[in-house]
Tab-separated table of C-alpha atoms (C1' of nucleotides) in Angstrom:
chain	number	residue	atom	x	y	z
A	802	UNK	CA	17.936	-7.944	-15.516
A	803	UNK	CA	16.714	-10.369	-18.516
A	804	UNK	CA	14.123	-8.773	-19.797
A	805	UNK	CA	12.306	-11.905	-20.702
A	806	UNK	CA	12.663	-12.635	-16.879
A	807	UNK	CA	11.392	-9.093	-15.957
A	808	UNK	CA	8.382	-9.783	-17.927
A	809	UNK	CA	7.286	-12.585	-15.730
A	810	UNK	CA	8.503	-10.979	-12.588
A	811	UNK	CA	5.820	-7.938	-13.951
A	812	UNK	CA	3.283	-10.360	-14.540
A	813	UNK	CA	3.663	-11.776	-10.895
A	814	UNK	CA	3.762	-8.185	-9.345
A	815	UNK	CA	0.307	-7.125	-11.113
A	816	UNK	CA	-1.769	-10.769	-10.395
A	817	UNK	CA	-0.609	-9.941	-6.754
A	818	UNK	CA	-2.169	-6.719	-6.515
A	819	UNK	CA	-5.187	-8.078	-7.894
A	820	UNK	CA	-5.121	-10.690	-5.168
A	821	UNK	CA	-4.684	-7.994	-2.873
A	822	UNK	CA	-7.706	-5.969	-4.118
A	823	UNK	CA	-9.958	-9.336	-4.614
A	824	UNK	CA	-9.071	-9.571	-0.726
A	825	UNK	CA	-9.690	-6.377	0.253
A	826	UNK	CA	-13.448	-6.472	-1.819
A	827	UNK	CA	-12.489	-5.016	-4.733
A	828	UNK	CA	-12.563	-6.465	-8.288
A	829	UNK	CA	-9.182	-7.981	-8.849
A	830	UNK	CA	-8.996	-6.463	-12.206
A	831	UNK	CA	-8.388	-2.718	-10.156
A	832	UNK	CA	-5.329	-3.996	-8.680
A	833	UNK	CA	-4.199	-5.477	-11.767
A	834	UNK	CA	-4.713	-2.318	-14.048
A	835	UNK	CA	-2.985	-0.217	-10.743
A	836	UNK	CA	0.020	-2.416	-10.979
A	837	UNK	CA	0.435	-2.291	-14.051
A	838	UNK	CA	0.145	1.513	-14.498
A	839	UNK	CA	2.606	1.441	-11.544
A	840	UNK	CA	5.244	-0.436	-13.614
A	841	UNK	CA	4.701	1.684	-16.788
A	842	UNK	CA	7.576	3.404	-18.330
A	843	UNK	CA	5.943	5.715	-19.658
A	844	UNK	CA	3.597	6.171	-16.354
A	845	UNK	CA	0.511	6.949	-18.946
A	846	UNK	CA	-0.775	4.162	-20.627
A	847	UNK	CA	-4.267	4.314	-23.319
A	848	UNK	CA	-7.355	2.388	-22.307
A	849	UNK	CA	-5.778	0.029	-25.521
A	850	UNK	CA	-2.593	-0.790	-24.086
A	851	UNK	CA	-3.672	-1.720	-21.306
A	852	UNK	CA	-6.289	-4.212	-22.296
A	853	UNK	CA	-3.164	-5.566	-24.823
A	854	UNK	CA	-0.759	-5.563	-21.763
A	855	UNK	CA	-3.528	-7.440	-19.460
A	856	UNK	CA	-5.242	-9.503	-21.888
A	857	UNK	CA	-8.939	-7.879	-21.067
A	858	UNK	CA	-11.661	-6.397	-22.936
A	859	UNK	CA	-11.785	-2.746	-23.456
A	860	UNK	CA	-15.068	-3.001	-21.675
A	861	UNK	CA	-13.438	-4.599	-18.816
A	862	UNK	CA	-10.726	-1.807	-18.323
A	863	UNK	CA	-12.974	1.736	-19.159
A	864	UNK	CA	-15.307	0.035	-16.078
A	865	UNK	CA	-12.237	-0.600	-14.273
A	866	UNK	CA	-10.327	2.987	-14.832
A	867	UNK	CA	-13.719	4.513	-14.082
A	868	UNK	CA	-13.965	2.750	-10.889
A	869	UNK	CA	-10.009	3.847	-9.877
A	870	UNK	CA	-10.617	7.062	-10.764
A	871	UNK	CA	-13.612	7.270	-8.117
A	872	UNK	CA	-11.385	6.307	-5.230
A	873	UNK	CA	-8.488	8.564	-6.158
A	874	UNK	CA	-5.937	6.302	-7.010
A	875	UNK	CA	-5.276	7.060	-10.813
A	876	UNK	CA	-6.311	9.523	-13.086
A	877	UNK	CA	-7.061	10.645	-16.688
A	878	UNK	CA	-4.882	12.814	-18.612
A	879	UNK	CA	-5.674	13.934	-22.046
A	880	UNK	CA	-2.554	15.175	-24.634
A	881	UNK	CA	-3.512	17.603	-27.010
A	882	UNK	CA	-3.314	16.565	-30.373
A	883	UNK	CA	-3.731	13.067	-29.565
A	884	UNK	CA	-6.973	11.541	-29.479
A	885	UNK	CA	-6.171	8.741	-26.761
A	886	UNK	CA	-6.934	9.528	-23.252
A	887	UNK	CA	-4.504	8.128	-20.903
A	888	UNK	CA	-4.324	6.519	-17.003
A	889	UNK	CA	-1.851	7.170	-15.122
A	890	UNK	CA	-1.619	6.756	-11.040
A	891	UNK	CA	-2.556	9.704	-8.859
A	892	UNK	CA	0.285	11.415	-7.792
A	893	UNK	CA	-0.666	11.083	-3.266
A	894	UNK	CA	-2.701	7.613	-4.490
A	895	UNK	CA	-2.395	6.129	-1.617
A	896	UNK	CA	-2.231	9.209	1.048
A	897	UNK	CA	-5.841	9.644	-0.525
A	898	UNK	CA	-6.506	5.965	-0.380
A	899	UNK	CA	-5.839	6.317	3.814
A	900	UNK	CA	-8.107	8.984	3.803
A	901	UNK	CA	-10.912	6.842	2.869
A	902	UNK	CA	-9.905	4.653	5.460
A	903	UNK	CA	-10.603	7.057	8.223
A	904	UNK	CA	-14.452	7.251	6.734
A	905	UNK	CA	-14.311	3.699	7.393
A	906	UNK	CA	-13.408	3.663	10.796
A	907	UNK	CA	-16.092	6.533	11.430
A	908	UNK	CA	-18.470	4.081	10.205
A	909	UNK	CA	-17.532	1.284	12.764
A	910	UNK	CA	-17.182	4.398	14.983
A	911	UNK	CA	-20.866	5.397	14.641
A	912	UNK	CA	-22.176	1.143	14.349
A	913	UNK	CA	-20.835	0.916	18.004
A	914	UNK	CA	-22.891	3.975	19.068
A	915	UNK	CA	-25.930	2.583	17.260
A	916	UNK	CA	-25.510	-0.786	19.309
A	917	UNK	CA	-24.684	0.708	22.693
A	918	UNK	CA	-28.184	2.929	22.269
A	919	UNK	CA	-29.950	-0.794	22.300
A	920	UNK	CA	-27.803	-1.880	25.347
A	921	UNK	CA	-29.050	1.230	26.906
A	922	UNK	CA	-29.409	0.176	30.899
A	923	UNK	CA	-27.504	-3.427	30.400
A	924	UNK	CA	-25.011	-4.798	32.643
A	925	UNK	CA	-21.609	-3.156	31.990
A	926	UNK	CA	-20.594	-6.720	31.440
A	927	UNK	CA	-23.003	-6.670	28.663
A	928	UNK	CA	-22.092	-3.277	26.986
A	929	UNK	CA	-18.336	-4.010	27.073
A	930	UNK	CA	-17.319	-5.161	23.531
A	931	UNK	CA	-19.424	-2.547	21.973
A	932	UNK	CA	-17.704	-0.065	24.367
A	933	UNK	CA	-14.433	-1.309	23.512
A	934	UNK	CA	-15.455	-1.128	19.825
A	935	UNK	CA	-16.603	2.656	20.246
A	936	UNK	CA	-14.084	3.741	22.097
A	937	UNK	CA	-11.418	2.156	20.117
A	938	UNK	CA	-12.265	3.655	16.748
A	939	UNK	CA	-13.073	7.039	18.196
A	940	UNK	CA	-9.528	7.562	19.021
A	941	UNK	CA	-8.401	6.080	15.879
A	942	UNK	CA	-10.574	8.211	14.049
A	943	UNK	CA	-8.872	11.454	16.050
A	944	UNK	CA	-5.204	9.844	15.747
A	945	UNK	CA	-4.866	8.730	12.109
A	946	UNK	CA	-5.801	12.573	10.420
A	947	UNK	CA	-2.892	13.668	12.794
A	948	UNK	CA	-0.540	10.920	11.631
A	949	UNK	CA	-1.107	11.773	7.856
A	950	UNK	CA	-0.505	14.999	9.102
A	951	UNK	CA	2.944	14.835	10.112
A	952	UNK	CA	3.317	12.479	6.800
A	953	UNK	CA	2.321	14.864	4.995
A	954	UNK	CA	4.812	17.379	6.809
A	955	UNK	CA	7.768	14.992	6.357
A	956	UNK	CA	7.331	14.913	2.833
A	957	UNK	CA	7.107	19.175	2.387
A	958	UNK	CA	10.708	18.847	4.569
A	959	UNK	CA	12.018	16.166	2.314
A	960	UNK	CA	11.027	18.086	-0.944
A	961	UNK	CA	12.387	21.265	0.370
A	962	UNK	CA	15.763	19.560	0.966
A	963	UNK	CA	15.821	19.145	-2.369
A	964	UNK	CA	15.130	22.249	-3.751
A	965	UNK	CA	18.286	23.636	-2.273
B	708	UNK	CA	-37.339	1.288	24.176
B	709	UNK	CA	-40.061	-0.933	23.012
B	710	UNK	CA	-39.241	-4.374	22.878
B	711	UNK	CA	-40.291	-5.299	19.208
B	712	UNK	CA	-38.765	-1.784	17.893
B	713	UNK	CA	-35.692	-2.904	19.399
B	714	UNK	CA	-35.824	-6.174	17.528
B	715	UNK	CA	-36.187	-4.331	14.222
B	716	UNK	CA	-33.279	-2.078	14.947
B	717	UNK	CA	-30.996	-4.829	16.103
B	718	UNK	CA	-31.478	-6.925	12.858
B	719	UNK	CA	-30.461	-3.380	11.294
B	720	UNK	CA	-27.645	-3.315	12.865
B	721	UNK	CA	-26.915	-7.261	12.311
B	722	UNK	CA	-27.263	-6.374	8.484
B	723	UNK	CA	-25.490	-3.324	8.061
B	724	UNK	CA	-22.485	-5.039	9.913
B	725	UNK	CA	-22.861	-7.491	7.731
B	726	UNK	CA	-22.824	-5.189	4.823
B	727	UNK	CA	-19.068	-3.898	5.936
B	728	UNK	CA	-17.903	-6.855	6.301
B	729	UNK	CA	-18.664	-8.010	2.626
B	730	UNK	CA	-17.732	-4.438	1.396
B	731	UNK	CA	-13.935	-5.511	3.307
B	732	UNK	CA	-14.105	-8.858	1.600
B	733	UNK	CA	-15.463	-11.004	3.971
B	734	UNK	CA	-18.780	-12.814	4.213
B	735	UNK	CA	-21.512	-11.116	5.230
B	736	UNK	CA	-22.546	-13.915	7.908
B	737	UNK	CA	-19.103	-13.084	9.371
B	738	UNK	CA	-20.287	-9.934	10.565
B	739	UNK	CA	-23.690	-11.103	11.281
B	740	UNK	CA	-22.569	-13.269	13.821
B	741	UNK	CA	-20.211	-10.540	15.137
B	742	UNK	CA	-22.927	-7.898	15.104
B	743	UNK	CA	-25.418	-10.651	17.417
B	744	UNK	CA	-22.695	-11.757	19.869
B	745	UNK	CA	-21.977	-7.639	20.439
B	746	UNK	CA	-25.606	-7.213	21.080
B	747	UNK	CA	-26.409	-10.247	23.472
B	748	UNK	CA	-27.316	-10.405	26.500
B	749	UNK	CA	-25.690	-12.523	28.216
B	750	UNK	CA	-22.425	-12.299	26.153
B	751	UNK	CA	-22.141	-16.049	25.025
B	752	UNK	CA	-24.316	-17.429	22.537
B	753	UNK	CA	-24.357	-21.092	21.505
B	754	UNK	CA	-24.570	-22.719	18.272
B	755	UNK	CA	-27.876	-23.243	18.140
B	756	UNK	CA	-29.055	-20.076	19.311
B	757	UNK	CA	-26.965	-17.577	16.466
B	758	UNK	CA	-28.591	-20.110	13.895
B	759	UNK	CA	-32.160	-19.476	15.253
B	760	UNK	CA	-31.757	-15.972	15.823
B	761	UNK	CA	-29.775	-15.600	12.886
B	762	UNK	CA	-31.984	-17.802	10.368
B	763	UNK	CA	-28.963	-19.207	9.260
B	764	UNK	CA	-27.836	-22.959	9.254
B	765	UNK	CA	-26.008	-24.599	11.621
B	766	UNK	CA	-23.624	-25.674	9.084
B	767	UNK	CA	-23.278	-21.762	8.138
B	768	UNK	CA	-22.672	-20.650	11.313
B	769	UNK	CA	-19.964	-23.236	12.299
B	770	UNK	CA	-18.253	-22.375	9.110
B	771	UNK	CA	-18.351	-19.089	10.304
B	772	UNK	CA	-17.347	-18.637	14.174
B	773	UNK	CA	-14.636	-20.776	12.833
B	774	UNK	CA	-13.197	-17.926	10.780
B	775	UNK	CA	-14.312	-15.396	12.877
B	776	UNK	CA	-11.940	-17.375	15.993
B	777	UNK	CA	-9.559	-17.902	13.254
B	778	UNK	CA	-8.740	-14.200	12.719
B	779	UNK	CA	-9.008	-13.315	16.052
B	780	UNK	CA	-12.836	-11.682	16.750
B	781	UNK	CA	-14.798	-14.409	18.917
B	782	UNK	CA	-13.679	-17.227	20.913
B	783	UNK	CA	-15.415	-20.074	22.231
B	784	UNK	CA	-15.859	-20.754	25.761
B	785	UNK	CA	-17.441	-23.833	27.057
B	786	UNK	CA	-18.867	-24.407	30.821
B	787	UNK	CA	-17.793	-27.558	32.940
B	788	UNK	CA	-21.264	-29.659	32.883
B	789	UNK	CA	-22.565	-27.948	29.605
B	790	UNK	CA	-22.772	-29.951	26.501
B	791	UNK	CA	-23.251	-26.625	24.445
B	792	UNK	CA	-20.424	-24.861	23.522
B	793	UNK	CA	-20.409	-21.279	23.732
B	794	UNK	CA	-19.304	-18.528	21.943
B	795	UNK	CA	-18.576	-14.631	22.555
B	796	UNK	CA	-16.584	-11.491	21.312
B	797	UNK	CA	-13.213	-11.423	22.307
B	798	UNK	CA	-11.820	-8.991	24.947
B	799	UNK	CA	-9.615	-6.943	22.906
B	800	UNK	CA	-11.140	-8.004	19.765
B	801	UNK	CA	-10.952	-4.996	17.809
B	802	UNK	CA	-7.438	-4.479	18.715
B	803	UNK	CA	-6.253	-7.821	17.569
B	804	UNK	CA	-8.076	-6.865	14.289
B	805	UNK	CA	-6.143	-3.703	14.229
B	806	UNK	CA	-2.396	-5.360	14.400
B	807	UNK	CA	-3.644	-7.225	11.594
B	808	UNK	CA	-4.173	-4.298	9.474
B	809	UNK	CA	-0.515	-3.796	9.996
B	810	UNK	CA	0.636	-6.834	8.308
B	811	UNK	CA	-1.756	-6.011	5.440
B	812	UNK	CA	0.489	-3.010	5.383
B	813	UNK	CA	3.387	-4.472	5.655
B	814	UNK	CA	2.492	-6.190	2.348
B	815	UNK	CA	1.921	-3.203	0.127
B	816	UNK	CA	5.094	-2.085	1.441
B	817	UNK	CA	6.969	-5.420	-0.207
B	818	UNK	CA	4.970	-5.018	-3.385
B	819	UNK	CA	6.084	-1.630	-4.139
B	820	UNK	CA	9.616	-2.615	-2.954
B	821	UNK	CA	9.476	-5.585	-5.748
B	822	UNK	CA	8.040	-3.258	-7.792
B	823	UNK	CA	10.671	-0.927	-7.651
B	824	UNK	CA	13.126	-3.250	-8.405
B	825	UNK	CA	11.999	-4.340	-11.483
B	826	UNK	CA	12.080	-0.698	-12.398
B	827	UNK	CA	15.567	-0.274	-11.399
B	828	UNK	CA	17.791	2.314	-13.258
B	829	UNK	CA	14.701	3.835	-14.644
B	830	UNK	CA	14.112	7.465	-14.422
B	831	UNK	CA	12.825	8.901	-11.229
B	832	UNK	CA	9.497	10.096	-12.904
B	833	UNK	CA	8.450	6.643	-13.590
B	834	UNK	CA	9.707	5.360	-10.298
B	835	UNK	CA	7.827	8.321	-8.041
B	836	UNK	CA	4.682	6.046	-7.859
B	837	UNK	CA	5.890	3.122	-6.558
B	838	UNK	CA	8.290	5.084	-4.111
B	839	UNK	CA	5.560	6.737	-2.662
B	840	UNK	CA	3.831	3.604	-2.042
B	841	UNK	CA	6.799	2.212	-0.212
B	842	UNK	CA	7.321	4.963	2.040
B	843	UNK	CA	4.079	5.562	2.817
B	844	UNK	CA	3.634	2.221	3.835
B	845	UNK	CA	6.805	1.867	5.362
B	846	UNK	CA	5.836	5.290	7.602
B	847	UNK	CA	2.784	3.380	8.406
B	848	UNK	CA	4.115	0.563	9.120
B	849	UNK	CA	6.496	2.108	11.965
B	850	UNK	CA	3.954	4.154	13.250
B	851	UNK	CA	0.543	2.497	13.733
B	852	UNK	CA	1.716	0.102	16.386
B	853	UNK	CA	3.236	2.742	18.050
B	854	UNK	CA	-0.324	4.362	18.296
B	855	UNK	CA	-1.639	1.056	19.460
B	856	UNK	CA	0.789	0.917	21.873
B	857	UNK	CA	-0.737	4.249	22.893
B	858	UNK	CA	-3.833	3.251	23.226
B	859	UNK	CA	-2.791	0.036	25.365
B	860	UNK	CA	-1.596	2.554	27.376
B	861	UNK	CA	-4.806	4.622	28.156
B	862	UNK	CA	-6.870	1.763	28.417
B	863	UNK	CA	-4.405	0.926	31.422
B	864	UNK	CA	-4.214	4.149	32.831
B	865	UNK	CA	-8.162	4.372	32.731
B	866	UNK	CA	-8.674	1.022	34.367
B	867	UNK	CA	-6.493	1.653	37.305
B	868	UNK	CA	-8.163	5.127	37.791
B	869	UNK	CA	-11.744	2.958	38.705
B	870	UNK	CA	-9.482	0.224	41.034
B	871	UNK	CA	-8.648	3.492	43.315
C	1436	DC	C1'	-20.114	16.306	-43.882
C	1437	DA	C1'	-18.489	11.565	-44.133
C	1438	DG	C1'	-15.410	8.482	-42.234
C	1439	DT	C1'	-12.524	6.657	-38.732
C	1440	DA	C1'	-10.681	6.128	-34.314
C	1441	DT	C1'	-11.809	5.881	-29.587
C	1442	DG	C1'	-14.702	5.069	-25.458
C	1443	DT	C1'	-18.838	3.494	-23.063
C	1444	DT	C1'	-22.749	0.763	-22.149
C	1445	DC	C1'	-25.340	-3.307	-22.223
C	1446	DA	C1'	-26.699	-8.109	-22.624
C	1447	DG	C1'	-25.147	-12.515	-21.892
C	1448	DT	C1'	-21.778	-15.986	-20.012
C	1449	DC	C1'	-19.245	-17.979	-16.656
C	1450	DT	C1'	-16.925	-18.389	-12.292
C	1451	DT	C1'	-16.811	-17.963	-7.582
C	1452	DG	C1'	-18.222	-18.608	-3.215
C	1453	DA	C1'	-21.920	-18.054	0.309
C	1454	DC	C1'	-25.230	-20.737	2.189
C	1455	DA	C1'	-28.663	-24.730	3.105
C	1456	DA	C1'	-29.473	-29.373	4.015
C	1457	DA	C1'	-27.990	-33.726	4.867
C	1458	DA	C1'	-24.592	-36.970	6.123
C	1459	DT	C1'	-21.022	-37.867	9.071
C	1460	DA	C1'	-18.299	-37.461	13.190
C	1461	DT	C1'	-17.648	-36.549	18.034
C	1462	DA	C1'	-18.612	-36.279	22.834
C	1463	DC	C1'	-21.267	-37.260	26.559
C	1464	DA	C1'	-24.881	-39.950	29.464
C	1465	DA	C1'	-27.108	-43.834	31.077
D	1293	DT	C1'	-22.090	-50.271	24.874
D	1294	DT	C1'	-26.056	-47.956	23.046
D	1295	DG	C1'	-28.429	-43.923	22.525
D	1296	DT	C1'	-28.726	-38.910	22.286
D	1297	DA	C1'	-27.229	-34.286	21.892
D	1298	DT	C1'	-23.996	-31.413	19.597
D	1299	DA	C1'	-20.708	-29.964	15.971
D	1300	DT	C1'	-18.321	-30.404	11.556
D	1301	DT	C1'	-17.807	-31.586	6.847
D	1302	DT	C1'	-19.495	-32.238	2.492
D	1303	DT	C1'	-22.349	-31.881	-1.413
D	1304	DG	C1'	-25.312	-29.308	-4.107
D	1305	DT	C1'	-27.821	-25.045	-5.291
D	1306	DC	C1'	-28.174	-20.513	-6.155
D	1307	DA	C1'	-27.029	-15.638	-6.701
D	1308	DA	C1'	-23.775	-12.018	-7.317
D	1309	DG	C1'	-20.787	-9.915	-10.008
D	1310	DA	C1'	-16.557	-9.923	-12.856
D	1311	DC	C1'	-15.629	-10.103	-17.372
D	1312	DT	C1'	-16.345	-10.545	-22.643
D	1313	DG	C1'	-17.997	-9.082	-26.993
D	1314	DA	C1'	-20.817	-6.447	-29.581
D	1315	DA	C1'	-23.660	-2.663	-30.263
D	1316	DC	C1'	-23.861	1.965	-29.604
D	1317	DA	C1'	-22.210	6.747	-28.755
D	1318	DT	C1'	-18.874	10.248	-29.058
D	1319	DA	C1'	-15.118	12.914	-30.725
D	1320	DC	C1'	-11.853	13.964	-33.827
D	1321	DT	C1'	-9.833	14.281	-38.905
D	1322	DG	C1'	-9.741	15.261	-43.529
DNA sequence: CAGTATGTTCAGTCTTGACAAAATATACAA
DNA sequence: TTGTATATTTTGTCAAGACTGAACATACTG
């Protein structure tokens, strides 16, 4: 591929994912700094080249790494000899990023409780979406650990395919 | 319970509802309203009443159930001889929220598969990120409606237990 | 230690979008 | 049709927070 072409194709890619994080409540500049790290030949890339590479302010990306770092998805790695640190993304990112998800479904999980406790002694008619709601995310929250289970499994068999 | 403590703990509940729904990048009236219609009794609540009880505007709130119809939550109901229209959580609302979830999946999966073709003939190090993301996703995508379809299926098998 | 490269924090700017209030539109009743 | 109740759309305001740039802090080098 042109590599003028694969420049703009790059640029679409990352201003996607930070659509997709901007949707999703995050600050748009996460995706973008994900993406890009996810395009990076090398995978690490200094706090410097990727404020060049996305046309930010230092400032900008050390609050943004810092923030991607908290939720798991990329991490720091230091060279010795070299003063830069650099990003790269977290081998499992997005396994980890699932994870969280399941805390978020326990908190809908527990919400649904909380409201059911005021409909205490209400028509069942009443008490139904919150029921629905409770019930719903409980067995999410019990199905989707087992499911990145047996993810998780696939990819130990897949590796150790390899190996031989 | 006492009356006026429930009051305080439903407008608890109204807000911290409202809090995830900003924290998933929606507004926080959105889950407001959502939070109020799962808590009333009886079900439907018109226009006039979520404003009120809300302290919200109308113009707010009709901004709102529209979105909140729109992706699938509430639906509007009006009664033959009743000026008002009505509105209350969906049956199945949760669900249909759910299967939505899968398309945002389904996204990420087509990001990291452009992705990875922009880093095509690269070396396998630099492409492990990306490839990861797509087969998570991809794994995901495949499975979760299986597991709704599971769930479908309880909620049948439960139902007919009470016809009996 | 001084000097330089790197990283973080903070104050200020600017954009976005949630929301209120008012104007407009729509549907119904008499 | 006219009047009244209801709902939507629009315009404007305001606040939140993303981002910049600069000041500050830290770590490394010679």
């Amino acid at each position: 591929m042109d590599e003028e072409q694969g420049q703009f194709e790059k640029r679409s890619f990352v201003e996607e994912m930070g659509l997709f994080f901007e949707q999703s409540g995050m600050p748009r500049m996460a995706g973008r700094v994900l993406a890009w790290l996810l395009l990076s030949d090398p995978p690490q890339q200094s706090l410097d080249e990727l404020a060049e590479a996305l046309m930010a302010s230092k400032g900008s990306i050390s609050t943004t790494t810092r923030l991607l770092i908290q939720i798991g998805l990329i991490e720091r790695i230091s060279l010795p000899g070299v003063r830069h640190n650099y990003f790269r993304t977290r081998p499992r990112a997005f396994q980890h990023s699932l994870k969280q998800g399941v805390e978020r479904v326990a908190i809908l999980r527990k919400l649904a409780e909380r409201g059911l406790e005021l409909l205490e002694g209400k028509a069942p008619l009443t008490r139904q979406g919150l029921e629905e709601m409770r019930d719903m995310y409980a067995f999410f929250e019990r199905e989707f650990p087992l499911l990145l289970e047996r993810w998780e499994q696939e990819q130990e068999e897949r590796r150790s395919q390899f190996v031989q």
